[in-house]
Coordinates of C-alpha atoms in Angstrom, one line a residue:
M1 CA -55.0 38.9 -35.3
Q2 CA -52.6 37.0 -33.1
V3 CA -52.3 37.7 -29.2
R4 CA -48.6 38.0 -27.9
I5 CA -48.2 35.9 -24.9
T6 CA -45.1 36.2 -22.9
R7 CA -43.5 33.2 -21.0
A8 CA -45.1 34.5 -17.9
H9 CA -48.5 34.4 -19.4
T10 CA -47.7 30.9 -20.6
A11 CA -46.9 29.5 -16.8
L12 CA -50.0 31.4 -15.8
V13 CA -52.1 29.3 -18.2
F14 CA -50.2 26.1 -17.5
A15 CA -50.1 26.5 -13.7
G16 CA -54.3 27.0 -14.0
I17 CA -54.4 23.8 -16.0
T18 CA -52.7 21.7 -13.8
T19 CA -53.5 23.1 -10.2
L20 CA -57.4 22.9 -10.4
T21 CA -59.7 21.1 -7.5
L22 CA -63.4 20.3 -7.2
P23 CA -65.4 17.6 -6.3
A24 CA -65.4 14.8 -9.1
I25 CA -68.4 15.7 -11.0
A26 CA -69.8 12.3 -12.9
G27 CA -70.7 12.9 -16.8
T28 CA -69.1 15.1 -19.6
P29 CA -69.7 18.9 -18.5
A30 CA -72.7 20.6 -20.5
A31 CA -70.2 23.1 -22.2
I32 CA -69.1 20.1 -24.7
D33 CA -73.0 19.7 -25.8
R34 CA -71.9 22.6 -28.0
V35 CA -68.8 21.5 -29.2
P36 CA -68.5 20.6 -32.9
T37 CA -68.3 16.8 -33.3
D38 CA -65.2 17.5 -36.0
A39 CA -63.5 19.8 -33.5
P40 CA -59.5 18.4 -33.4
V41 CA -58.6 19.8 -29.9
V42 CA -60.9 20.4 -27.2
F43 CA -60.2 21.7 -23.5
G44 CA -62.9 21.0 -21.1
I45 CA -63.8 22.5 -17.4
N46 CA -66.2 21.1 -15.2
N47 CA -66.9 24.2 -12.9
V48 CA -65.1 27.9 -13.2
R49 CA -65.9 28.9 -9.6
S50 CA -64.1 25.7 -8.3
L51 CA -61.2 26.5 -10.8
L52 CA -60.6 29.8 -9.3
A53 CA -60.8 28.5 -5.8
D54 CA -58.3 25.8 -6.6
I55 CA -55.7 28.3 -8.3
D56 CA -56.3 30.4 -5.0
Q57 CA -55.3 27.0 -3.1
F58 CA -52.2 26.7 -5.3
N59 CA -51.0 30.4 -4.7
L60 CA -51.7 29.5 -1.1
M61 CA -49.2 26.7 -1.2
L62 CA -46.6 28.5 -2.8
G63 CA -46.3 31.2 -0.3
E64 CA -43.7 34.1 -1.1
D65 CA -43.3 32.1 -4.7
A66 CA -47.0 32.8 -5.6
N67 CA -47.7 34.1 -9.2
A68 CA -48.8 37.2 -9.0
E69 CA -50.2 37.4 -12.5
M70 CA -52.1 34.4 -11.9
M71 CA -53.9 36.1 -8.7
M72 CA -54.6 39.1 -10.8
G73 CA -56.3 37.2 -13.4
V74 CA -58.4 35.2 -11.0
M75 CA -59.6 38.7 -9.7
M76 CA -60.2 39.6 -13.0
I77 CA -62.7 36.6 -14.2
R78 CA -64.4 36.7 -10.8
G79 CA -65.3 40.6 -11.6
M80 CA -66.8 39.7 -14.6
E81 CA -70.4 40.4 -14.2
G82 CA -72.7 38.0 -15.9
L83 CA -70.2 35.3 -16.4
N84 CA -72.0 32.0 -14.6
L85 CA -69.0 31.0 -12.2
D86 CA -71.0 27.7 -11.1
G87 CA -71.1 26.5 -15.2
S88 CA -68.9 24.9 -17.3
A89 CA -66.9 25.9 -20.2
A90 CA -64.9 24.3 -23.0
F91 CA -62.0 25.5 -25.5
V92 CA -62.1 24.4 -28.8
V93 CA -58.3 24.4 -31.0
Y94 CA -57.8 24.2 -34.5
P95 CA -54.5 24.3 -35.5
D96 CA -52.9 26.4 -38.4
M97 CA -56.2 27.2 -39.9
E98 CA -56.6 29.3 -42.8
D99 CA -58.5 32.7 -42.6
D100 CA -61.9 31.3 -44.5
H101 CA -64.0 31.0 -41.2
A102 CA -67.2 30.6 -42.9
N103 CA -67.7 27.1 -42.1
L104 CA -65.8 27.2 -38.7
G105 CA -67.0 24.1 -36.7
E106 CA -69.7 22.9 -39.0
D107 CA -70.2 19.2 -38.9
D108 CA -69.6 17.6 -42.3
D109 CA -67.7 14.9 -43.7
D110 CA -65.3 16.6 -46.3
D111 CA -61.7 17.1 -46.0
H112 CA -61.9 20.5 -44.6
D113 CA -60.0 21.7 -47.5
N114 CA -61.1 25.4 -48.2
G115 CA -60.7 25.0 -51.8
D116 CA -58.5 27.9 -52.6
D117 CA -55.2 29.5 -51.4
E118 CA -56.5 32.9 -51.1
G119 CA -56.3 33.3 -47.4
E120 CA -53.5 34.1 -45.4
D121 CA -52.2 31.1 -43.4
H122 CA -52.1 31.3 -39.6
D123 CA -48.9 30.5 -37.8
E124 CA -50.7 29.6 -34.7
P125 CA -53.7 28.0 -33.5
T126 CA -57.0 29.4 -33.6
M127 CA -59.0 29.3 -30.1
I128 CA -62.7 29.4 -29.6
A129 CA -63.9 29.5 -25.9
I130 CA -67.4 28.2 -25.0
V131 CA -68.2 30.6 -21.9
P132 CA -70.9 29.7 -19.3
V133 CA -73.2 33.3 -19.0
S134 CA -75.9 34.3 -16.4
D135 CA -76.6 37.6 -18.3
F136 CA -75.0 38.2 -21.5
A137 CA -76.0 42.0 -21.7
A138 CA -74.2 42.5 -18.2
L139 CA -71.1 40.4 -19.3
T140 CA -70.9 42.6 -22.3
H141 CA -71.6 45.9 -20.4
G142 CA -74.6 46.5 -22.3
R143 CA -72.7 47.0 -25.7
E144 CA -74.7 46.5 -29.0
P145 CA -73.4 43.7 -31.3
V146 CA -72.0 44.6 -34.5
N147 CA -72.4 42.0 -36.9
G148 CA -73.4 39.5 -34.4
L149 CA -70.4 40.3 -32.4
V150 CA -69.6 42.4 -29.2
S151 CA -66.1 43.7 -28.9
Y152 CA -64.4 43.5 -25.6
P153 CA -61.4 45.0 -24.3
L154 CA -58.3 43.0 -23.1
P155 CA -55.2 43.9 -21.4
E156 CA -52.2 45.4 -23.6
D157 CA -54.8 47.3 -25.9
Q158 CA -56.1 44.1 -27.2
T159 CA -59.7 43.4 -28.2
G160 CA -62.1 40.0 -28.0
Y161 CA -65.1 39.0 -29.1
F162 CA -68.0 37.9 -27.3
R163 CA -71.2 36.2 -29.3
D164 CA -74.5 34.9 -27.7
I165 CA -75.0 31.4 -28.6
G166 CA -78.3 31.3 -26.3
D167 CA -79.3 28.9 -23.1
G168 CA -76.5 30.2 -20.9
F169 CA -73.4 30.1 -23.3
A170 CA -71.5 32.6 -25.5
L171 CA -68.5 32.3 -27.9
F172 CA -65.3 34.3 -27.0
G173 CA -62.3 34.7 -28.9
N174 CA -59.6 37.2 -30.7
D175 CA -60.4 36.2 -34.2
P176 CA -63.8 38.0 -35.3
E177 CA -64.1 36.2 -38.5
A178 CA -63.2 33.0 -36.4
V179 CA -66.0 33.7 -33.5
L180 CA -68.7 34.5 -36.4
G181 CA -68.3 31.3 -38.3
F182 CA -68.2 28.9 -35.4
D183 CA -71.0 26.6 -35.3
G184 CA -72.0 26.4 -31.4
S185 CA -75.4 24.5 -32.3
K186 CA -76.9 22.3 -29.4
G187 CA -77.1 18.6 -29.4
R188 CA -73.4 17.4 -30.0
M189 CA -73.2 15.6 -26.5
K190 CA -74.5 11.9 -27.8
A191 CA -72.0 12.1 -30.7
N192 CA -69.1 13.4 -28.6
N193 CA -69.4 11.2 -26.0
T194 CA -69.2 8.4 -28.4
L195 CA -66.3 10.0 -29.8
I196 CA -64.1 9.8 -26.5
G197 CA -66.0 6.7 -25.4
Q198 CA -65.6 5.0 -22.1
A199 CA -62.2 6.0 -21.4
G200 CA -62.9 9.5 -22.4
Q201 CA -66.1 9.9 -20.2
G202 CA -64.3 8.5 -17.4
I203 CA -62.0 11.3 -17.4
A204 CA -63.9 14.1 -18.3
G205 CA -65.9 13.2 -15.2
D206 CA -63.4 12.5 -12.6
S207 CA -61.2 15.6 -13.7
D208 CA -61.1 19.3 -12.8
I209 CA -59.9 20.0 -16.5
F210 CA -59.4 17.5 -19.2
M211 CA -58.5 17.8 -23.1
Y212 CA -59.3 15.6 -25.8
V213 CA -57.9 14.9 -29.4
N214 CA -59.9 14.0 -32.1
L215 CA -57.4 11.8 -34.1
A216 CA -59.2 11.5 -37.5
E217 CA -59.0 15.4 -37.9
M218 CA -55.4 15.4 -36.8
G219 CA -53.9 13.3 -39.4
D220 CA -51.5 15.9 -40.8
E221 CA -50.0 17.3 -37.2
I222 CA -49.8 13.3 -36.4
Q223 CA -47.9 12.4 -39.4
Q224 CA -45.4 15.5 -38.9
A225 CA -44.8 14.3 -35.5
R226 CA -44.2 10.7 -36.8
E227 CA -41.6 12.2 -39.5
G228 CA -39.6 13.4 -36.6
M229 CA -39.5 10.4 -34.5
E230 CA -38.4 8.6 -37.2
E231 CA -35.6 11.1 -37.7
Q232 CA -34.8 10.6 -33.8
G233 CA -35.0 6.8 -34.2
Q234 CA -32.1 7.1 -37.0
M235 CA -30.0 9.2 -34.4
I236 CA -30.8 6.5 -31.6
G237 CA -29.8 3.6 -34.0
A238 CA -26.7 5.4 -35.1
M239 CA -25.6 6.0 -31.4
G240 CA -27.0 2.8 -29.6
G241 CA -26.9 0.1 -32.2
P242 CA -29.1 -2.3 -33.7
Q243 CA -30.9 -3.3 -30.4
A244 CA -31.6 0.5 -29.5
A245 CA -32.8 0.6 -33.6
Q246 CA -34.9 -2.5 -32.6
G247 CA -36.3 -1.2 -29.4
F248 CA -37.2 2.5 -31.3
G249 CA -39.0 0.3 -34.0
S250 CA -41.3 -1.4 -31.6
F251 CA -42.0 1.7 -30.2
L252 CA -43.2 3.2 -33.7
S253 CA -45.0 0.4 -34.3
A254 CA -47.0 0.9 -31.0
F255 CA -47.3 4.5 -32.0
D256 CA -48.6 3.6 -35.6
S257 CA -51.4 1.0 -34.1
I258 CA -52.6 3.8 -31.8
V259 CA -53.2 6.2 -34.6
E260 CA -54.5 3.7 -37.1
D261 CA -57.2 2.1 -34.8
G262 CA -57.3 5.0 -32.3
Q263 CA -60.2 7.3 -32.2
A264 CA -59.8 10.0 -29.4
F265 CA -56.7 10.7 -27.0
I266 CA -57.7 12.1 -23.8
T267 CA -55.8 13.5 -20.7
G268 CA -57.2 15.2 -17.6
V269 CA -56.2 16.5 -14.2
N270 CA -57.8 16.6 -10.7
F271 CA -56.0 18.3 -7.9
D272 CA -56.9 18.2 -4.2
A273 CA -54.8 20.6 -2.1
T274 CA -55.6 18.3 0.9
A275 CA -54.9 15.0 -0.6
G276 CA -53.2 14.8 -3.6
V277 CA -53.3 15.3 -7.6
A278 CA -54.3 12.8 -9.9
F279 CA -53.2 12.7 -13.9
D280 CA -55.3 11.0 -16.4
V281 CA -54.3 9.8 -19.8
G282 CA -56.5 7.6 -22.1
V283 CA -57.0 6.3 -25.5
Q284 CA -60.5 5.2 -27.1
F285 CA -60.2 2.7 -30.0
K286 CA -62.2 2.4 -33.1
P287 CA -64.9 -0.6 -32.7
M288 CA -64.2 -3.7 -34.3
T289 CA -60.0 -2.9 -34.7
K290 CA -57.4 -5.2 -33.5
S291 CA -56.5 -2.5 -30.8
E292 CA -60.0 -2.5 -29.4
G293 CA -60.4 -6.2 -29.1
Y294 CA -58.1 -6.3 -26.6
L295 CA -59.8 -3.8 -24.4
H296 CA -62.7 -5.4 -22.9
N297 CA -62.1 -6.7 -19.5
A298 CA -65.0 -5.2 -17.4
S299 CA -64.3 -7.8 -14.4
A300 CA -60.7 -6.9 -13.8
N301 CA -59.9 -6.6 -10.2
A302 CA -55.8 -6.4 -9.9
R303 CA -56.0 -4.6 -6.5
Q304 CA -57.0 -7.8 -5.0
Y305 CA -53.7 -9.4 -5.2
L306 CA -52.0 -7.0 -3.0
N307 CA -53.6 -8.8 -0.2
H308 CA -51.4 -11.8 -0.8
I309 CA -48.1 -10.2 -0.9
P310 CA -45.8 -8.9 2.5
S311 CA -46.4 -6.0 4.0
G312 CA -43.5 -3.8 5.1
E313 CA -41.1 -0.8 3.6
Y314 CA -40.8 -1.0 0.0
F315 CA -39.5 0.6 -3.2
L316 CA -42.2 -0.7 -5.5
A317 CA -45.3 -3.0 -5.7
G318 CA -47.6 -4.0 -8.6
A319 CA -50.6 -6.1 -9.4
M320 CA -51.8 -7.4 -12.3
D321 CA -55.0 -9.2 -13.4
F322 CA -54.8 -11.4 -16.6
S323 CA -58.2 -12.7 -16.5
G324 CA -60.1 -10.7 -18.5
K325 CA -61.1 -11.6 -22.1
G326 CA -59.7 -9.4 -23.8
V327 CA -56.0 -9.5 -21.8
Q328 CA -56.0 -13.2 -22.3
H329 CA -56.4 -12.5 -26.5
L330 CA -53.4 -10.0 -25.8
L331 CA -51.5 -12.5 -24.1
S332 CA -52.5 -15.1 -26.5
D333 CA -51.5 -13.1 -29.4
F334 CA -48.2 -11.7 -27.9
M335 CA -46.9 -15.4 -27.1
D336 CA -47.8 -16.7 -30.8
Q337 CA -45.6 -14.0 -32.1
A338 CA -42.9 -14.7 -30.0
E339 CA -42.6 -18.3 -30.5
K340 CA -42.8 -17.6 -34.3
Q341 CA -39.9 -15.1 -34.1
D342 CA -38.0 -17.8 -31.8
T343 CA -35.7 -18.9 -34.7
Q344 CA -33.2 -20.6 -32.4
G345 CA -35.9 -22.7 -30.5
M346 CA -35.2 -21.3 -26.9
L347 CA -38.9 -21.1 -26.3
K348 CA -39.4 -24.4 -27.3
G349 CA -41.1 -26.8 -24.7
L350 CA -41.3 -23.9 -22.0
N351 CA -45.0 -23.8 -22.7
L352 CA -45.1 -20.2 -22.4
L353 CA -48.7 -20.2 -24.3
G354 CA -50.2 -22.3 -21.8
M355 CA -48.8 -20.2 -19.0
A356 CA -50.5 -17.2 -20.3
K357 CA -53.7 -18.7 -20.9
N358 CA -53.8 -20.3 -17.5
A359 CA -52.7 -16.9 -15.8
K360 CA -55.3 -15.3 -13.7
G361 CA -53.1 -12.6 -11.9
G362 CA -50.6 -11.7 -9.3
A363 CA -48.6 -9.2 -7.3
Q364 CA -44.8 -8.2 -6.8
V365 CA -43.3 -6.0 -4.1
L366 CA -39.7 -5.1 -4.0
G367 CA -39.3 -4.6 -0.2
A368 CA -36.6 -2.3 1.4
S369 CA -33.0 -2.7 1.1
N370 CA -29.9 -1.1 1.3
P371 CA -27.9 -1.1 -2.3
M372 CA -24.9 0.1 -0.8
G373 CA -24.9 -2.9 1.5
M374 CA -24.0 -5.3 -1.2
T375 CA -26.7 -7.6 0.1
G376 CA -28.6 -7.5 -3.2
L377 CA -31.0 -5.2 -4.0
L378 CA -33.6 -7.8 -5.7
T379 CA -33.2 -10.2 -2.5
N380 CA -36.4 -8.5 -1.1
L381 CA -38.4 -9.5 -4.0
Y382 CA -41.9 -11.4 -3.3
A383 CA -44.0 -12.4 -6.0
Y384 CA -47.6 -14.2 -5.8
Y385 CA -49.2 -15.4 -8.7
E386 CA -52.7 -17.4 -9.2
S387 CA -53.3 -19.7 -12.2
N388 CA -56.0 -22.2 -13.3
D389 CA -53.3 -24.8 -13.0
N390 CA -50.9 -24.2 -10.5
D391 CA -49.1 -27.4 -10.9
A392 CA -48.5 -26.6 -14.7
M393 CA -47.2 -23.3 -13.7
I394 CA -44.9 -24.7 -11.5
D395 CA -43.4 -27.2 -14.0
S396 CA -43.1 -24.5 -16.5
L397 CA -41.1 -22.4 -14.1
A398 CA -38.9 -25.4 -13.5
G399 CA -38.6 -25.7 -17.4
I400 CA -37.4 -22.3 -17.6
Y401 CA -34.8 -22.7 -14.7
K402 CA -33.4 -25.7 -16.5
S403 CA -33.4 -24.8 -19.8
A404 CA -31.2 -21.6 -19.3
D405 CA -28.3 -23.8 -17.4
G406 CA -25.2 -24.0 -19.9
I407 CA -26.3 -20.7 -21.9
D408 CA -23.4 -18.9 -23.2
A409 CA -23.8 -15.8 -25.3
E410 CA -22.2 -12.5 -25.9
G411 CA -20.0 -12.6 -23.0
V412 CA -22.2 -14.0 -20.5
S413 CA -22.6 -17.7 -19.4
I414 CA -25.3 -19.1 -17.1
S415 CA -25.6 -21.6 -14.6
S416 CA -28.9 -22.7 -13.2
S417 CA -30.7 -25.3 -11.3
F418 CA -34.3 -26.0 -10.2
D419 CA -35.2 -28.3 -7.0
E420 CA -38.2 -30.5 -8.2
K421 CA -38.5 -32.6 -5.3
G422 CA -38.8 -29.5 -2.9
T423 CA -38.3 -29.1 1.0
D424 CA -41.0 -28.8 3.5
I425 CA -41.0 -24.8 4.7
A426 CA -43.9 -23.7 6.5
G427 CA -46.3 -26.3 5.9
T428 CA -45.6 -26.1 1.9
T429 CA -43.2 -27.8 -0.5
A430 CA -40.6 -25.0 -1.5
H431 CA -38.9 -25.7 -4.9
A432 CA -35.2 -24.2 -4.2
Y433 CA -34.2 -22.4 -7.4
K434 CA -30.8 -20.9 -8.5
V435 CA -29.3 -18.8 -11.5
R436 CA -25.9 -17.6 -11.6
F437 CA -24.3 -15.2 -14.0
A438 CA -20.7 -15.2 -15.0
T439 CA -18.9 -12.5 -17.3
E440 CA -15.6 -11.5 -18.4
Q441 CA -14.6 -7.8 -18.1
Q442 CA -13.1 -7.8 -21.6
D443 CA -16.2 -8.7 -23.2
M444 CA -18.0 -5.7 -21.6
G445 CA -16.1 -3.2 -23.4
G446 CA -14.4 -1.7 -20.5
M447 CA -17.8 -1.0 -18.2
M448 CA -18.6 -1.5 -14.9
N449 CA -17.2 -4.8 -13.6
P450 CA -20.3 -6.6 -14.6
Q451 CA -19.6 -9.0 -11.5
M452 CA -20.1 -6.2 -9.1
I453 CA -23.4 -5.4 -10.9
S454 CA -24.7 -9.0 -9.9
Q455 CA -23.7 -8.4 -6.7
I456 CA -25.3 -5.0 -6.0
M457 CA -28.7 -6.6 -7.8
F458 CA -28.5 -10.0 -6.3
G459 CA -26.2 -10.1 -3.4
P460 CA -23.4 -12.9 -2.9
N461 CA -25.3 -15.6 -5.1
L462 CA -24.4 -13.3 -8.3
G463 CA -27.9 -14.2 -9.4
P464 CA -31.4 -14.7 -8.5
A465 CA -31.8 -17.3 -6.2
G466 CA -34.8 -18.4 -3.7
Y467 CA -37.9 -20.6 -3.4
I468 CA -41.1 -21.5 -5.5
G469 CA -44.2 -22.9 -3.8
E470 CA -47.8 -23.2 -3.3
A471 CA -49.6 -21.3 -0.8
G472 CA -52.9 -19.4 -0.2
G473 CA -54.3 -20.6 -3.5
G474 CA -51.4 -19.3 -5.6
I475 CA -47.8 -19.5 -6.5
I476 CA -45.1 -17.8 -4.2
Q477 CA -41.5 -16.6 -5.2
T478 CA -38.9 -15.6 -3.0
H479 CA -35.5 -14.2 -4.6
T480 CA -33.6 -15.2 -1.2
T481 CA -32.6 -18.2 0.2
D482 CA -33.7 -16.9 3.7
Q483 CA -36.3 -19.6 4.8
N484 CA -37.9 -16.9 7.4
A485 CA -38.7 -14.6 4.0
Y486 CA -40.2 -17.8 2.5
T487 CA -42.3 -18.2 5.6
R488 CA -43.3 -14.4 5.4
A489 CA -44.2 -14.7 1.6
V490 CA -46.4 -18.0 2.9
Q491 CA -47.9 -16.1 5.6
A492 CA -48.8 -13.0 3.1
A493 CA -50.2 -15.6 0.6
Q494 CA -52.7 -16.9 3.3
G495 CA -53.8 -13.1 3.9
K496 CA -51.7 -12.3 6.9
N497 CA -49.7 -9.0 7.3
T498 CA -50.2 -8.0 3.6
L499 CA -49.3 -4.9 1.7
G500 CA -53.1 -4.3 0.6
A501 CA -54.3 -4.2 4.3
L502 CA -51.7 -0.9 5.1
D503 CA -53.9 2.1 5.8
L504 CA -51.1 4.1 3.6
V505 CA -51.5 1.8 0.6
E506 CA -55.5 1.9 0.8
Q507 CA -55.5 5.8 0.8
S508 CA -53.6 6.0 -2.5
A509 CA -55.5 3.1 -3.9
S510 CA -58.8 4.8 -3.2
H511 CA -57.9 7.3 -5.5
L512 CA -57.3 4.8 -8.7
Q513 CA -60.0 3.8 -10.9
D514 CA -62.2 1.0 -10.6
H515 CA -61.6 -2.5 -12.6
T516 CA -58.0 -2.1 -13.0
V517 CA -55.9 -4.5 -15.3
L518 CA -52.5 -3.2 -13.6
E519 CA -51.6 -1.0 -10.2
F520 CA -48.1 0.2 -9.3
Y521 CA -47.3 1.4 -5.9
F522 CA -44.0 3.7 -5.6
G523 CA -43.0 4.0 -1.9
A524 CA -41.5 7.6 -2.6
D525 CA -40.8 7.8 1.4
H526 CA -38.3 5.0 1.4
T527 CA -36.9 5.5 -1.7
L528 CA -36.0 9.3 -0.7
N529 CA -35.1 8.0 2.6
T530 CA -32.4 5.7 1.1
V531 CA -31.2 8.3 -1.8
G532 CA -31.7 11.6 0.6
P533 CA -28.2 10.8 2.4
M534 CA -26.4 10.1 -0.6
L535 CA -27.4 13.3 -2.1
M536 CA -26.3 15.1 1.1
M537 CA -22.8 13.5 0.9
F538 CA -22.2 14.2 -2.7
G539 CA -23.4 17.9 -1.8
V540 CA -26.6 18.0 -4.1
V541 CA -28.6 18.9 -0.9
P542 CA -27.5 20.7 1.8
E543 CA -29.2 18.5 4.4
F544 CA -31.7 15.6 5.0
E545 CA -34.1 14.5 7.6
Q546 CA -35.4 11.0 7.6
L547 CA -39.1 10.9 6.5
A548 CA -42.1 9.8 8.2
P549 CA -44.1 7.0 6.6
H550 CA -46.0 8.5 3.4
A551 CA -48.9 7.0 1.1
P552 CA -47.6 5.8 -1.9
I553 CA -47.1 7.0 -5.6
A554 CA -49.9 5.3 -6.9
M555 CA -50.9 4.1 -10.8
G556 CA -53.8 2.7 -12.2
F557 CA -54.3 1.0 -15.8
T558 CA -57.8 0.1 -16.8
A559 CA -58.6 -1.5 -20.3
D560 CA -62.4 -2.0 -21.0
G561 CA -64.9 -0.8 -23.2
G562 CA -62.6 -0.6 -25.9
G563 CA -60.6 2.3 -24.4
A564 CA -57.5 2.3 -22.2
T565 CA -56.7 4.8 -19.4
M566 CA -53.9 5.5 -17.0
R567 CA -54.1 7.4 -13.9
T568 CA -50.8 8.3 -11.6
W569 CA -51.9 9.7 -8.3
V570 CA -49.3 11.8 -6.4
P571 CA -50.2 12.4 -2.9
M572 CA -49.7 15.9 -1.4
Q573 CA -47.7 14.8 1.6
V574 CA -44.7 13.8 -1.1
I575 CA -45.1 16.6 -3.2
G576 CA -44.5 18.6 0.0
S577 CA -41.5 16.4 0.4
I578 CA -40.1 16.5 -2.9
M579 CA -40.3 20.5 -2.9
E580 CA -38.5 20.5 0.3
L581 CA -35.8 18.3 -1.2
V582 CA -35.2 20.3 -4.3
P583 CA -32.4 23.2 -4.0
E584 CA -34.1 26.6 -3.8
E585 CA -32.4 27.8 -7.1
A586 CA -34.1 25.0 -8.9
M587 CA -37.3 26.0 -7.6
N588 CA -36.8 29.5 -8.4
S589 CA -35.9 28.4 -12.2
I590 CA -39.4 26.4 -12.0
N591 CA -41.3 29.0 -10.6
G592 CA -40.5 31.6 -13.5
G593 CA -36.9 32.2 -13.8
G594 CA -35.3 33.1 -16.7
D595 CA -35.8 35.2 -19.8
D596 CA -39.5 36.6 -20.4
D597 CA -39.5 35.4 -24.1
E598 CA -42.3 36.2 -25.9
M599 CA -44.3 33.7 -28.1
D600 CA -47.4 33.5 -30.3
F601 CA -50.4 31.6 -29.3

């Protein structure tokens, strides 16, 4: 039996999934103990009551655009007697199952082939819900089980089926054979935690709702997805040429590595109506695989390097920690491979491998600028790096700039220089460097004047130019010849007036994971203040008012315990400003405009 679900119903489900809030609950929720270890796709909810409260908050935020069906669904769930609203829940999804459900969910080592083709194929997934109950009899209105199942009326003349599995949990689904055949035994928590690993447990514990995929159980679906990507890659290669094809090939190679070495894919959402939304994505890898070997960096602390770059308005800032043994292993392998592929010897003598091995970490910030003023978008780029050998790193940087001088390829000629002696600025030896790109219009296939592009990016220098020196125990680099800017970089390297000390940056940083190897901070306020007037000028938005300072959108990456995670934190203030900027007709489309088409679930 299939449930017919309209687009409005689908919007309700997805809105519920992506607009949840409750205090983070440490550890994997109890309902996962009842999930079979061979379950291919699993959704988990930490607390039903908090989920419903947060859907209420979401509808309150929408105001006049609140979803009536969503509110009705919340009321129906709250009105279900015997449902334990303070418990956790799980939803197990089996894609394209056959009708033989006799062994559904039993943990075994076979290939899940039913052995015959007599069963009717399902065009849609089968989903079994593991729901928390306080009184099964009250939940089912005292109905007696028939063949172990209790039928339950659903809207639109449909029927669901409950089965009591004891100790505060029951199964629910719309396919009676699937519900009856599902093995909801206790004792799977340890095995499931091993499957999702450190990456998955961290996401499950910090999320209001999460999902994990057992990659070993999704081989057919993954292969189909890859075949589709290969077809897209052929189109990209035909339209974009050899470089585009090579780039897509690298993407496929990374995809294959994840599939081959990966154990579980995990994603989660945490919503706080007063603060913001966190989106988590992670992969746990199989022990002793090549990919897993890169993911042991327990001491990582990328955030510390934000305390060495200048504060002020900015577009983007990033910090990285290269000191972990896993990251060092990755950098070493990458540099080895790059040097092997360097058939023209362009990397020879640059000691990039040595730079990678000595690198400890660093940070960069792209400060505020007016791209329409032709002063150079990148002239306010500041960088700070720490190395086990600062002198050797400066020597390597000098080699890079000197080796670039005289390069002439594909219509671009480069002239560059590096002042090895240096100049005294702010009590440091500042080495001036300069790179200039020269291009011919006819060499660029009639595209935008490349000299204009260079001026937009780098200003009148038509290429990177600035100073490199030592300060605060690390190496600083500016991309402007303004000595005052270099002085600010020196002061920041010494811990004065740094980006990391800004209250709004600290607010967003507090919502990221601990022990990050990478962090990024996107200054949405300054970006919107820069593009907003242009959008108004071109009629995209009717009006625009300059925004007050906002906490930044933040991203954090961890790489430890054999798994990798990425969290994106979006402050509620940023969401509100973007919603105000989006035209009303676009918001109406997002909130359910268009045809109410039906689909099978």
